[in-house]
Amino acid sequence: MKNKYSIFSLIKNALSYHENWEKAWKDPEPKKEYDIVIVGGGGHGLATAYYLAKKHNIKNIAVVEKGWIGGGNTGRNTTIIRSNYLWDASAGLYDHALKIWEGLSQELNYNVMFSQRGVMNLAHNLQDVRDLKRRTHANRLNGIDAVYLNTEEVKKFCPIINTSPDIRYPVLGGTLQKRAGTARHDAVAWGYARGADEMGVDIIQNCEVKGIKRNADSVEGIETTKGFIKTNKIGVVAAGHSSVIANMAGLKLPLESKPLQALVSEPVKPIIDTVVMSNAVHAYISQSDKGELVIGAGTDDYVSYSQKGSHDIVEGTLSAILELYPIFSRMRMLRQWGGIVDICPDASPIISKTSIKGLYFNCGWGTGGFKATPGSGDLFAHTIANDEPHKLNAAFNINRFISGDLVDEHGAAAVAH
Amino acid sequence: MFIINCPYCGEREQSEFKAGGEAHIVRPKQPTELSDDEWAEYLFMRKNIKGIQFERWVHTHGCRKWFNMIRDTSNDEIKAVYKMGDKPPIK
């Protein structure tokens, strides 16, 4: 049993200069065989392992990660959490996640710094106004908190926004989800890793999958840089590299992997206490607890695994930010980076079985997967353990691209969708 | 961000172009005969290769002509550019 993190453990360890904290997770070598292997040690993969161990009582699990845990998109996103999606299936999925977020720090005994500071989505033209009002109504029918704000209410909620009618894309209104907010992305990976490790899950870092061994209709194991691992259930949560793993098993997925960029400014005193997103001009912004402005840019339109993006994408986002927030005109940007996101044609994820027995995919989260981390892990664990989807992820099966029953969230939800 | 050698205009910045996705996907000759699986394959399934990929691009803010490109998606290095209808210069 691990030591519980508390004020007392903090004081006790302060007395020994914080040199005696136990490791949050072990660093084991892979065993020869596991009941389930999760490919990908990001938030979604670690959460999947955590819920498999906790809710389905399967302990002989490995999470294999080619780099270090949380080093991919989990550590690269802009940490926004919300559930105000248009369609019923999406609303069910993302609000399931949001409900878990609300108690996650207590459950994991790990402070994920979940902050329900609200997320506001702006409308800049008549179509935006109509779309956002429609979405507000749809959200309320699904029991998700949402309010529509007029321009004055937007200004009151976030006074630094330029609501002048003479800017290029004036603010005509917006929606607000008060339960939405942000969390500390690294802490989510670390918290789930610690929790999973405590229940016996092996978290194996620097272990890249090189091949999937299968017979005619089921999987038999994975080839990795640390040798062959036998298993008859593989859950792939590899984000931008999902197609690469699928290719090893002879599968094709409806995905394209593209660079998505974000950037942070130098740290400043508190200036924006919420998250503001704008679909039409593609700009979204919040402020981290360190004081950095966290700004999300868009995706490039070409396939790339380079974890770099184009400068013109950043330039477009920053020009929009400056028009909406003239107060930031002299801020300097500190860091910029890219992550590779796997985008589905309908901008909704895939949490599904495949045509190969024992091979499961959780992918296609595209530009908005972080917010779903706990729900995604929970539902993927259910799908793997029972070989059947939970009712909340039934609509997100891979066969929807054959049946045509898509969950089309493109442009319907918010920015970056 | 990279420089693209448009087969009609010469070297221009990538921001002048739009990517059109995977190239050489053949449009079904008999659409009415297609099964749902075949439609899904044609419409949605993509190779999404990490490595050498054949793709279509259009010079949106230039000659507005479509052409093909062979590019290494792991580092964005362009291997070849060729006109629509031409055979790929490398395999």
PDB file of N, CA, C and O in Angstrom, chain B residues 3-34:
ATOM      1  N   ILE B   3       8.885  24.787 -48.068  1.00  0.00           N
ATOM      2  CA  ILE B   3       8.781  25.378 -49.407  1.00  0.00           C
ATOM      3  C   ILE B   3       8.309  24.291 -50.370  1.00  0.00           C
ATOM      4  O   ILE B   3       8.818  23.164 -50.330  1.00  0.00           O
ATOM      5  N   ILE B   4       7.334  24.623 -51.204  1.00  0.00           N
ATOM      6  CA  ILE B   4       6.834  23.650 -52.169  1.00  0.00           C
ATOM      7  C   ILE B   4       7.172  24.137 -53.574  1.00  0.00           C
ATOM      8  O   ILE B   4       6.963  25.310 -53.906  1.00  0.00           O
ATOM      9  N   ASN B   5       7.699  23.211 -54.380  1.00  0.00           N
ATOM     10  CA  ASN B   5       8.037  23.546 -55.759  1.00  0.00           C
ATOM     11  C   ASN B   5       6.838  23.231 -56.650  1.00  0.00           C
ATOM     12  O   ASN B   5       6.700  22.136 -57.181  1.00  0.00           O
ATOM     13  N   CYS B   6       5.957  24.215 -56.828  1.00  0.00           N
ATOM     14  CA  CYS B   6       4.766  24.030 -57.653  1.00  0.00           C
ATOM     15  C   CYS B   6       5.199  23.718 -59.086  1.00  0.00           C
ATOM     16  O   CYS B   6       6.052  24.412 -59.634  1.00  0.00           O
ATOM     17  N   PRO B   7       4.632  22.660 -59.698  1.00  0.00           N
ATOM     18  CA  PRO B   7       5.083  22.303 -61.047  1.00  0.00           C
ATOM     19  C   PRO B   7       4.772  23.383 -62.090  1.00  0.00           C
ATOM     20  O   PRO B   7       5.288  23.331 -63.196  1.00  0.00           O
ATOM     21  N   TYR B   8       3.935  24.357 -61.716  1.00  0.00           N
ATOM     22  CA  TYR B   8       3.566  25.410 -62.667  1.00  0.00           C
ATOM     23  C   TYR B   8       4.211  26.755 -62.321  1.00  0.00           C
ATOM     24  O   TYR B   8       4.482  27.558 -63.190  1.00  0.00           O
ATOM     25  N   CYS B   9       4.428  27.014 -61.019  1.00  0.00           N
ATOM     26  CA  CYS B   9       4.875  28.348 -60.592  1.00  0.00           C
ATOM     27  C   CYS B   9       6.277  28.358 -59.986  1.00  0.00           C
ATOM     28  O   CYS B   9       6.838  29.417 -59.741  1.00  0.00           O
ATOM     29  N   GLY B  10       6.815  27.207 -59.667  1.00  0.00           N
ATOM     30  CA  GLY B  10       8.117  27.173 -59.001  1.00  0.00           C
ATOM     31  C   GLY B  10       7.976  27.218 -57.492  1.00  0.00           C
ATOM     32  O   GLY B  10       6.906  26.930 -56.951  1.00  0.00           O
ATOM     33  N   GLU B  11       9.049  27.579 -56.816  1.00  0.00           N
ATOM     34  CA  GLU B  11       9.087  27.482 -55.355  1.00  0.00           C
ATOM     35  C   GLU B  11       8.254  28.561 -54.684  1.00  0.00           C
ATOM     36  O   GLU B  11       8.419  29.748 -54.960  1.00  0.00           O
ATOM     37  N   ARG B  12       7.361  28.142 -53.826  1.00  0.00           N
ATOM     38  CA  ARG B  12       6.528  29.064 -53.056  1.00  0.00           C
ATOM     39  C   ARG B  12       6.376  28.530 -51.630  1.00  0.00           C
ATOM     40  O   ARG B  12       6.565  27.344 -51.378  1.00  0.00           O
ATOM     41  N   GLU B  13       5.962  29.426 -50.714  1.00  0.00           N
ATOM     42  CA  GLU B  13       5.746  28.997 -49.334  1.00  0.00           C
ATOM     43  C   GLU B  13       4.550  28.060 -49.232  1.00  0.00           C
ATOM     44  O   GLU B  13       3.544  28.241 -49.918  1.00  0.00           O
ATOM     45  N   GLN B  14       4.658  27.119 -48.321  1.00  0.00           N
ATOM     46  CA  GLN B  14       3.589  26.134 -48.126  1.00  0.00           C
ATOM     47  C   GLN B  14       2.255  26.786 -47.770  1.00  0.00           C
ATOM     48  O   GLN B  14       1.195  26.268 -48.107  1.00  0.00           O
ATOM     49  N   SER B  15       2.291  27.955 -47.132  1.00  0.00           N
ATOM     50  CA  SER B  15       1.039  28.606 -46.737  1.00  0.00           C
ATOM     51  C   SER B  15       0.212  29.041 -47.947  1.00  0.00           C
ATOM     52  O   SER B  15      -0.970  29.336 -47.807  1.00  0.00           O
ATOM     53  N   GLU B  16       0.800  29.067 -49.148  1.00  0.00           N
ATOM     54  CA  GLU B  16       0.031  29.391 -50.355  1.00  0.00           C
ATOM     55  C   GLU B  16      -0.784  28.189 -50.838  1.00  0.00           C
ATOM     56  O   GLU B  16      -1.620  28.324 -51.718  1.00  0.00           O
ATOM     57  N   PHE B  17      -0.516  27.016 -50.267  1.00  0.00           N
ATOM     58  CA  PHE B  17      -1.115  25.784 -50.774  1.00  0.00           C
ATOM     59  C   PHE B  17      -2.129  25.205 -49.782  1.00  0.00           C
ATOM     60  O   PHE B  17      -2.116  25.543 -48.602  1.00  0.00           O
ATOM     61  N   LYS B  18      -2.988  24.333 -50.292  1.00  0.00           N
ATOM     62  CA  LYS B  18      -3.857  23.525 -49.439  1.00  0.00           C
ATOM     63  C   LYS B  18      -3.571  22.058 -49.730  1.00  0.00           C
ATOM     64  O   LYS B  18      -3.374  21.677 -50.882  1.00  0.00           O
ATOM     65  N   ALA B  19      -3.575  21.262 -48.672  1.00  0.00           N
ATOM     66  CA  ALA B  19      -3.379  19.827 -48.846  1.00  0.00           C
ATOM     67  C   ALA B  19      -4.717  19.180 -49.182  1.00  0.00           C
ATOM     68  O   ALA B  19      -5.741  19.535 -48.602  1.00  0.00           O
ATOM     69  N   GLY B  20      -4.688  18.251 -50.100  1.00  0.00           N
ATOM     70  CA  GLY B  20      -5.929  17.587 -50.516  1.00  0.00           C
ATOM     71  C   GLY B  20      -5.990  16.128 -50.141  1.00  0.00           C
ATOM     72  O   GLY B  20      -6.817  15.389 -50.655  1.00  0.00           O
ATOM     73  N   GLY B  21      -5.103  15.702 -49.253  1.00  0.00           N
ATOM     74  CA  GLY B  21      -5.167  14.331 -48.751  1.00  0.00           C
ATOM     75  C   GLY B  21      -4.520  13.311 -49.683  1.00  0.00           C
ATOM     76  O   GLY B  21      -3.859  13.665 -50.669  1.00  0.00           O
ATOM     77  N   GLU B  22      -4.730  12.054 -49.333  1.00  0.00           N
ATOM     78  CA  GLU B  22      -4.096  10.933 -50.030  1.00  0.00           C
ATOM     79  C   GLU B  22      -4.388  10.946 -51.540  1.00  0.00           C
ATOM     80  O   GLU B  22      -5.525  11.175 -51.950  1.00  0.00           O
ATOM     81  N   ALA B  23      -3.364  10.689 -52.334  1.00  0.00           N
ATOM     82  CA  ALA B  23      -3.528  10.691 -53.792  1.00  0.00           C
ATOM     83  C   ALA B  23      -3.804   9.281 -54.307  1.00  0.00           C
ATOM     84  O   ALA B  23      -3.644   8.302 -53.582  1.00  0.00           O
ATOM     85  N   HIS B  24      -4.181   9.211 -55.552  1.00  0.00           N
ATOM     86  CA  HIS B  24      -4.369   7.949 -56.282  1.00  0.00           C
ATOM     87  C   HIS B  24      -5.443   7.060 -55.663  1.00  0.00           C
ATOM     88  O   HIS B  24      -5.342   5.838 -55.701  1.00  0.00           O
ATOM     89  N   ILE B  25      -6.454   7.680 -55.025  1.00  0.00           N
ATOM     90  CA  ILE B  25      -7.628   6.907 -54.615  1.00  0.00           C
ATOM     91  C   ILE B  25      -8.571   6.923 -55.821  1.00  0.00           C
ATOM     92  O   ILE B  25      -9.022   7.982 -56.250  1.00  0.00           O
ATOM     93  N   VAL B  26      -8.821   5.764 -56.373  1.00  0.00           N
ATOM     94  CA  VAL B  26      -9.583   5.710 -57.627  1.00  0.00           C
ATOM     95  C   VAL B  26     -11.079   5.819 -57.347  1.00  0.00           C
ATOM     96  O   VAL B  26     -11.619   5.103 -56.506  1.00  0.00           O
ATOM     97  N   ARG B  27     -11.701   6.735 -58.049  1.00  0.00           N
ATOM     98  CA  ARG B  27     -13.145   6.914 -57.904  1.00  0.00           C
ATOM     99  C   ARG B  27     -13.860   5.668 -58.434  1.00  0.00           C
ATOM    100  O   ARG B  27     -13.519   5.163 -59.509  1.00  0.00           O
ATOM    101  N   PRO B  28     -14.844   5.146 -57.692  1.00  0.00           N
ATOM    102  CA  PRO B  28     -15.506   3.908 -58.131  1.00  0.00           C
ATOM    103  C   PRO B  28     -16.108   4.065 -59.531  1.00  0.00           C
ATOM    104  O   PRO B  28     -16.771   5.048 -59.813  1.00  0.00           O
ATOM    105  N   LYS B  29     -15.865   3.056 -60.358  1.00  0.00           N
ATOM    106  CA  LYS B  29     -16.383   3.126 -61.737  1.00  0.00           C
ATOM    107  C   LYS B  29     -17.883   2.846 -61.774  1.00  0.00           C
ATOM    108  O   LYS B  29     -18.597   3.392 -62.606  1.00  0.00           O
ATOM    109  N   GLN B  30     -18.335   1.992 -60.881  1.00  0.00           N
ATOM    110  CA  GLN B  30     -19.762   1.634 -60.851  1.00  0.00           C
ATOM    111  C   GLN B  30     -20.327   1.934 -59.466  1.00  0.00           C
ATOM    112  O   GLN B  30     -20.552   1.016 -58.676  1.00  0.00           O
ATOM    113  N   PRO B  31     -20.583   3.216 -59.142  1.00  0.00           N
ATOM    114  CA  PRO B  31     -21.010   3.566 -57.782  1.00  0.00           C
ATOM    115  C   PRO B  31     -22.241   2.805 -57.317  1.00  0.00           C
ATOM    116  O   PRO B  31     -22.361   2.464 -56.146  1.00  0.00           O
ATOM    117  N   THR B  32     -23.160   2.525 -58.233  1.00  0.00           N
ATOM    118  CA  THR B  32     -24.398   1.845 -57.832  1.00  0.00           C
ATOM    119  C   THR B  32     -24.149   0.409 -57.399  1.00  0.00           C
ATOM    120  O   THR B  32     -24.963  -0.195 -56.719  1.00  0.00           O
ATOM    121  N   GLU B  33     -23.007  -0.147 -57.801  1.00  0.00           N
ATOM    122  CA  GLU B  33     -22.710  -1.549 -57.479  1.00  0.00           C
ATOM    123  C   GLU B  33     -21.994  -1.691 -56.139  1.00  0.00           C
ATOM    124  O   GLU B  33     -21.790  -2.804 -55.662  1.00  0.00           O
ATOM    125  N   LEU B  34     -21.585  -0.575 -55.546  1.00  0.00           N
ATOM    126  CA  LEU B  34     -20.718  -0.627 -54.367  1.00  0.00           C
ATOM    127  C   LEU B  34     -21.453  -1.084 -53.103  1.00  0.00           C
ATOM    128  O   LEU B  34     -22.585  -0.662 -52.857  1.00  0.00           O
TER     129      LEU B  34
END
